[in-house]
PDB file of C-alpha atoms in Angstrom:
ATOM      1  CA  MET G 195       0.000   0.000   0.000  1.00 74.00           C
ATOM      2  CA  ARG G 196       1.499   3.253  -1.109  1.00 78.00           C
ATOM      3  CA  THR G 197       1.694   6.135   1.299  1.00 82.00           C
ATOM      4  CA  PRO G 198       1.365   9.808   0.379  1.00 88.00           C
ATOM      5  CA  ALA G 199       4.740  11.108   1.627  1.00 89.00           C
ATOM      6  CA  SER G 200       6.921   9.865  -1.205  1.00 87.00           C
ATOM      7  CA  ILE G 201       9.181  11.075  -3.972  1.00 90.00           C
ATOM      8  CA  ALA G 202       9.145   9.193  -7.275  1.00 87.00           C
ATOM      9  CA  ARG G 203       7.196   6.359  -5.564  1.00 84.00           C
ATOM     10  CA  HIS G 204       9.855   6.072  -2.817  1.00 89.00           C
ATOM     11  CA  PRO G 205       8.684   6.738   0.754  1.00 92.00           C
ATOM     12  CA  ILE G 206      10.453   9.644   2.430  1.00 94.00           C
ATOM     13  CA  HIS G 207      10.182   8.604   6.094  1.00 94.00           C
ATOM     14  CA  PRO G 208      12.393   5.471   5.816  1.00 93.00           C
ATOM     15  CA  MET G 209      15.013   7.516   3.981  1.00 94.00           C
ATOM     16  CA  LEU G 210      15.188  10.113   6.734  1.00 96.00           C
ATOM     17  CA  VAL G 211      15.115   7.897   9.838  1.00 96.00           C
ATOM     18  CA  THR G 212      18.565   6.508   9.129  1.00 96.00           C
ATOM     19  CA  LEU G 213      20.117   9.826  10.182  1.00 97.00           C
ATOM     20  CA  PRO G 214      18.751  10.092  13.741  1.00 98.00           C
ATOM     21  CA  ILE G 215      19.215   6.358  14.313  1.00 97.00           C
ATOM     22  CA  GLY G 216      22.857   6.496  13.244  1.00 98.00           C
ATOM     23  CA  LEU G 217      23.562   9.737  15.092  1.00 98.00           C
ATOM     24  CA  TRP G 218      22.015   8.500  18.350  1.00 98.00           C
ATOM     25  CA  ILE G 219      23.841   5.181  18.222  1.00 97.00           C
ATOM     26  CA  PHE G 220      27.105   7.021  17.555  1.00 98.00           C
ATOM     27  CA  SER G 221      26.318   9.434  20.403  1.00 97.00           C
ATOM     28  CA  PHE G 222      25.886   6.467  22.760  1.00 97.00           C
ATOM     29  CA  VAL G 223      29.165   4.918  21.568  1.00 96.00           C
ATOM     30  CA  CYS G 224      30.938   8.248  22.117  1.00 95.00           C
ATOM     31  CA  ASP G 225      29.480   8.449  25.639  1.00 94.00           C
ATOM     32  CA  LEU G 226      30.750   4.947  26.368  1.00 94.00           C
ATOM     33  CA  LEU G 227      34.206   5.817  25.020  1.00 93.00           C
ATOM     34  CA  PHE G 228      34.235   8.976  27.148  1.00 92.00           C
ATOM     35  CA  VAL G 229      33.084   7.228  30.345  1.00 92.00           C
ATOM     36  CA  LEU G 230      34.880   3.889  29.986  1.00 92.00           C
ATOM     37  CA  GLY G 231      37.809   5.044  27.892  1.00 85.00           C
ATOM     38  CA  SER G 232      40.215   7.900  28.060  1.00 78.00           C
ATOM     39  CA  GLY G 233      37.802  10.606  29.173  1.00 79.00           C
ATOM     40  CA  ALA G 234      39.000  12.704  26.234  1.00 84.00           C
ATOM     41  CA  SER G 235      36.851  15.758  25.604  1.00 90.00           C
ATOM     42  CA  LEU G 236      36.598  14.806  21.918  1.00 93.00           C
ATOM     43  CA  TRP G 237      34.188  11.956  22.791  1.00 93.00           C
ATOM     44  CA  PHE G 238      32.159  14.253  25.051  1.00 92.00           C
ATOM     45  CA  THR G 239      31.855  16.837  22.276  1.00 94.00           C
ATOM     46  CA  LEU G 240      31.002  14.292  19.581  1.00 96.00           C
ATOM     47  CA  ALA G 241      28.328  12.709  21.795  1.00 95.00           C
ATOM     48  CA  PHE G 242      26.802  16.127  22.492  1.00 95.00           C
ATOM     49  CA  TRP G 243      26.583  17.245  18.867  1.00 97.00           C
ATOM     50  CA  THR G 244      25.440  13.895  17.465  1.00 97.00           C
ATOM     51  CA  LEU G 245      22.689  13.845  20.096  1.00 97.00           C
ATOM     52  CA  ILE G 246      21.554  17.280  18.875  1.00 98.00           C
ATOM     53  CA  GLY G 247      21.798  16.146  15.243  1.00 98.00           C
ATOM     54  CA  GLY G 248      19.704  13.088  16.067  1.00 98.00           C
ATOM     55  CA  LEU G 249      17.005  15.257  17.635  1.00 98.00           C
ATOM     56  CA  ALA G 250      16.907  17.539  14.595  1.00 98.00           C
ATOM     57  CA  GLY G 251      16.833  14.573  12.220  1.00 98.00           C
ATOM     58  CA  ALA G 252      14.048  12.892  14.178  1.00 98.00           C
ATOM     59  CA  LEU G 253      11.877  15.996  14.051  1.00 97.00           C
ATOM     60  CA  ILE G 254      12.392  16.256  10.287  1.00 98.00           C
ATOM     61  CA  ALA G 255      11.676  12.520   9.771  1.00 97.00           C
ATOM     62  CA  ALA G 256       8.505  12.812  11.848  1.00 97.00           C
ATOM     63  CA  ILE G 257       6.798  15.053   9.283  1.00 97.00           C
ATOM     64  CA  PRO G 258       6.486  12.467   6.476  1.00 96.00           C
ATOM     65  CA  GLY G 259       5.965   9.777   9.121  1.00 96.00           C
ATOM     66  CA  VAL G 260       2.857  11.526  10.447  1.00 96.00           C
ATOM     67  CA  ILE G 261       1.595  12.161   6.908  1.00 95.00           C
ATOM     68  CA  ASP G 262       1.966   8.461   6.119  1.00 94.00           C
ATOM     69  CA  MET G 263       0.375   7.401   9.416  1.00 95.00           C
ATOM     70  CA  LEU G 264      -2.720   9.509   8.746  1.00 95.00           C
ATOM     71  CA  SER G 265      -3.273   7.618   5.491  1.00 93.00           C
ATOM     72  CA  LEU G 266      -3.384   4.202   7.214  1.00 92.00           C
ATOM     73  CA  SER G 267      -6.264   2.230   8.668  1.00 93.00           C
ATOM     74  CA  GLY G 268      -6.814  -0.983  10.619  1.00 94.00           C
ATOM     75  CA  GLN G 269      -3.907  -2.922  12.094  1.00 95.00           C
ATOM     76  CA  PRO G 270      -1.204  -0.921  10.265  1.00 94.00           C
ATOM     77  CA  LYS G 271      -2.579   2.290  11.819  1.00 95.00           C
ATOM     78  CA  LYS G 272      -2.488   0.738  15.316  1.00 97.00           C
ATOM     79  CA  LEU G 273       1.108  -0.314  14.753  1.00 96.00           C
ATOM     80  CA  ALA G 274       1.961   3.124  13.371  1.00 96.00           C
ATOM     81  CA  LEU G 275       0.485   4.790  16.469  1.00 97.00           C
ATOM     82  CA  THR G 276       2.584   2.552  18.716  1.00 97.00           C
ATOM     83  CA  HIS G 277       5.646   3.271  16.551  1.00 97.00           C
ATOM     84  CA  MET G 278       4.965   7.011  16.793  1.00 97.00           C
ATOM     85  CA  SER G 279       4.396   6.857  20.566  1.00 98.00           C
ATOM     86  CA  LEU G 280       7.722   5.106  21.061  1.00 98.00           C
ATOM     87  CA  ASN G 281       9.434   7.689  18.878  1.00 98.00           C
ATOM     88  CA  VAL G 282       7.905  10.557  20.847  1.00 98.00           C
ATOM     89  CA  ALA G 283       9.136   8.927  24.071  1.00 98.00           C
ATOM     90  CA  ILE G 284      12.611   8.548  22.554  1.00 98.00           C
ATOM     91  CA  VAL G 285      12.717  12.207  21.521  1.00 98.00           C
ATOM     92  CA  VAL G 286      11.602  13.248  25.019  1.00 98.00           C
ATOM     93  CA  LEU G 287      14.326  11.078  26.592  1.00 98.00           C
ATOM     94  CA  TYR G 288      16.964  12.643  24.357  1.00 98.00           C
ATOM     95  CA  ALA G 289      15.628  16.159  25.013  1.00 97.00           C
ATOM     96  CA  VAL G 290      15.859  15.534  28.772  1.00 97.00           C
ATOM     97  CA  ASN G 291      19.315  14.044  28.217  1.00 96.00           C
ATOM     98  CA  LEU G 292      20.386  17.171  26.345  1.00 96.00           C
ATOM     99  CA  GLY G 293      18.996  19.399  29.085  1.00 95.00           C
ATOM    100  CA  MET G 294      20.957  17.467  31.701  1.00 95.00           C
ATOM    101  CA  ARG G 295      24.132  17.908  29.681  1.00 92.00           C
ATOM    102  CA  PHE G 296      23.533  21.658  29.479  1.00 91.00           C
ATOM    103  CA  THR G 297      23.243  21.827  33.261  1.00 91.00           C
ATOM    104  CA  GLY G 298      26.532  19.968  33.703  1.00 86.00           C
ATOM    105  CA  ALA G 299      25.299  16.531  34.766  1.00 85.00           C
ATOM    106  CA  SER G 300      27.915  13.787  34.796  1.00 86.00           C
ATOM    107  CA  ILE G 301      27.668  11.730  31.603  1.00 88.00           C
ATOM    108  CA  ALA G 302      28.347   8.577  33.622  1.00 86.00           C
ATOM    109  CA  GLY G 303      25.080   9.099  35.502  1.00 89.00           C
ATOM    110  CA  TYR G 304      21.596   9.705  34.178  1.00 93.00           C
ATOM    111  CA  PRO G 305      22.549  10.912  30.683  1.00 93.00           C
ATOM    112  CA  LEU G 306      24.259   7.599  29.875  1.00 94.00           C
ATOM    113  CA  ALA G 307      21.330   5.647  31.343  1.00 95.00           C
ATOM    114  CA  LEU G 308      18.815   7.723  29.363  1.00 96.00           C
ATOM    115  CA  SER G 309      20.785   7.086  26.170  1.00 96.00           C
ATOM    116  CA  GLY G 310      20.809   3.339  26.856  1.00 96.00           C
ATOM    117  CA  ILE G 311      17.056   3.273  27.502  1.00 97.00           C
ATOM    118  CA  ALA G 312      16.418   5.369  24.386  1.00 98.00           C
ATOM    119  CA  ILE G 313      18.527   3.009  22.250  1.00 97.00           C
ATOM    120  CA  ALA G 314      16.534   0.028  23.585  1.00 98.00           C
ATOM    121  CA  LEU G 315      13.249   1.781  22.742  1.00 98.00           C
ATOM    122  CA  LEU G 316      14.677   2.773  19.368  1.00 97.00           C
ATOM    123  CA  THR G 317      15.344  -0.896  18.623  1.00 97.00           C
ATOM    124  CA  VAL G 318      11.720  -1.801  19.370  1.00 98.00           C
ATOM    125  CA  SER G 319      10.433   1.138  17.327  1.00 97.00           C
ATOM    126  CA  ALA G 320      12.643   0.241  14.359  1.00 96.00           C
ATOM    127  CA  TRP G 321      11.413  -3.355  14.543  1.00 97.00           C
ATOM    128  CA  LEU G 322       7.808  -2.106  14.453  1.00 96.00           C
ATOM    129  CA  GLY G 323       8.603   0.088  11.457  1.00 95.00           C
ATOM    130  CA  ALA G 324      10.132  -2.854   9.609  1.00 94.00           C
ATOM    131  CA  HIS G 325       7.164  -5.033  10.611  1.00 95.00           C
ATOM    132  CA  MET G 326       4.796  -2.512   9.028  1.00 94.00           C
ATOM    133  CA  VAL G 327       6.794  -2.591   5.798  1.00 92.00           C
ATOM    134  CA  TYR G 328       7.587  -6.296   5.491  1.00 93.00           C
ATOM    135  CA  VAL G 329       4.401  -7.803   6.933  1.00 93.00           C
ATOM    136  CA  HIS G 330       1.705  -5.209   6.276  1.00 92.00           C
ATOM    137  CA  ARG G 331       3.343  -3.819   3.113  1.00 89.00           C
ATOM    138  CA  VAL G 332       3.065  -0.189   4.269  1.00 89.00           C
ATOM    139  CA  ALA G 333       4.801   2.156   1.789  1.00 85.00           C
ATOM    140  CA  VAL G 334       5.295  -0.724  -0.659  1.00 84.00           C
ATOM    141  CA  THR G 335       4.034  -0.255  -4.203  1.00 79.00           C
ATOM    142  CA  GLU G 336       2.697  -3.558  -5.444  1.00 77.00           C
ATOM    143  CA  GLU G 337       3.231  -4.043  -9.174  1.00 73.00           C
TER     144      GLU G 337
END
């Protein structure tokens, strides 16, 4: 079933979500390298900016995602709502994480834990997104 947010019959949302996913995973890796590794400020800085980039990318990816979700019905719409709810929770966790970093919280404390929880939720959300595509054929043009 085709979805409306597409370019040349290619859905936009799956193209855009790779950026926040990659940035957030890299941010978590940088946090781990900072906390468990050398404590070099490079890892702290990279984690900070990739977290911000992930937030920006997620907000941009949400626009075609919501457009596509509004076009669904039945079971795919229920899955899309769960997928969206998880993504909203992930964005909130990262926004709180960013706020804690601005106030000088130790990365080894809550910010690292929030990143770990967000990555776990991100895994579930990504699985749901793939389930919608591969099982329910959302955003797939049948020939």
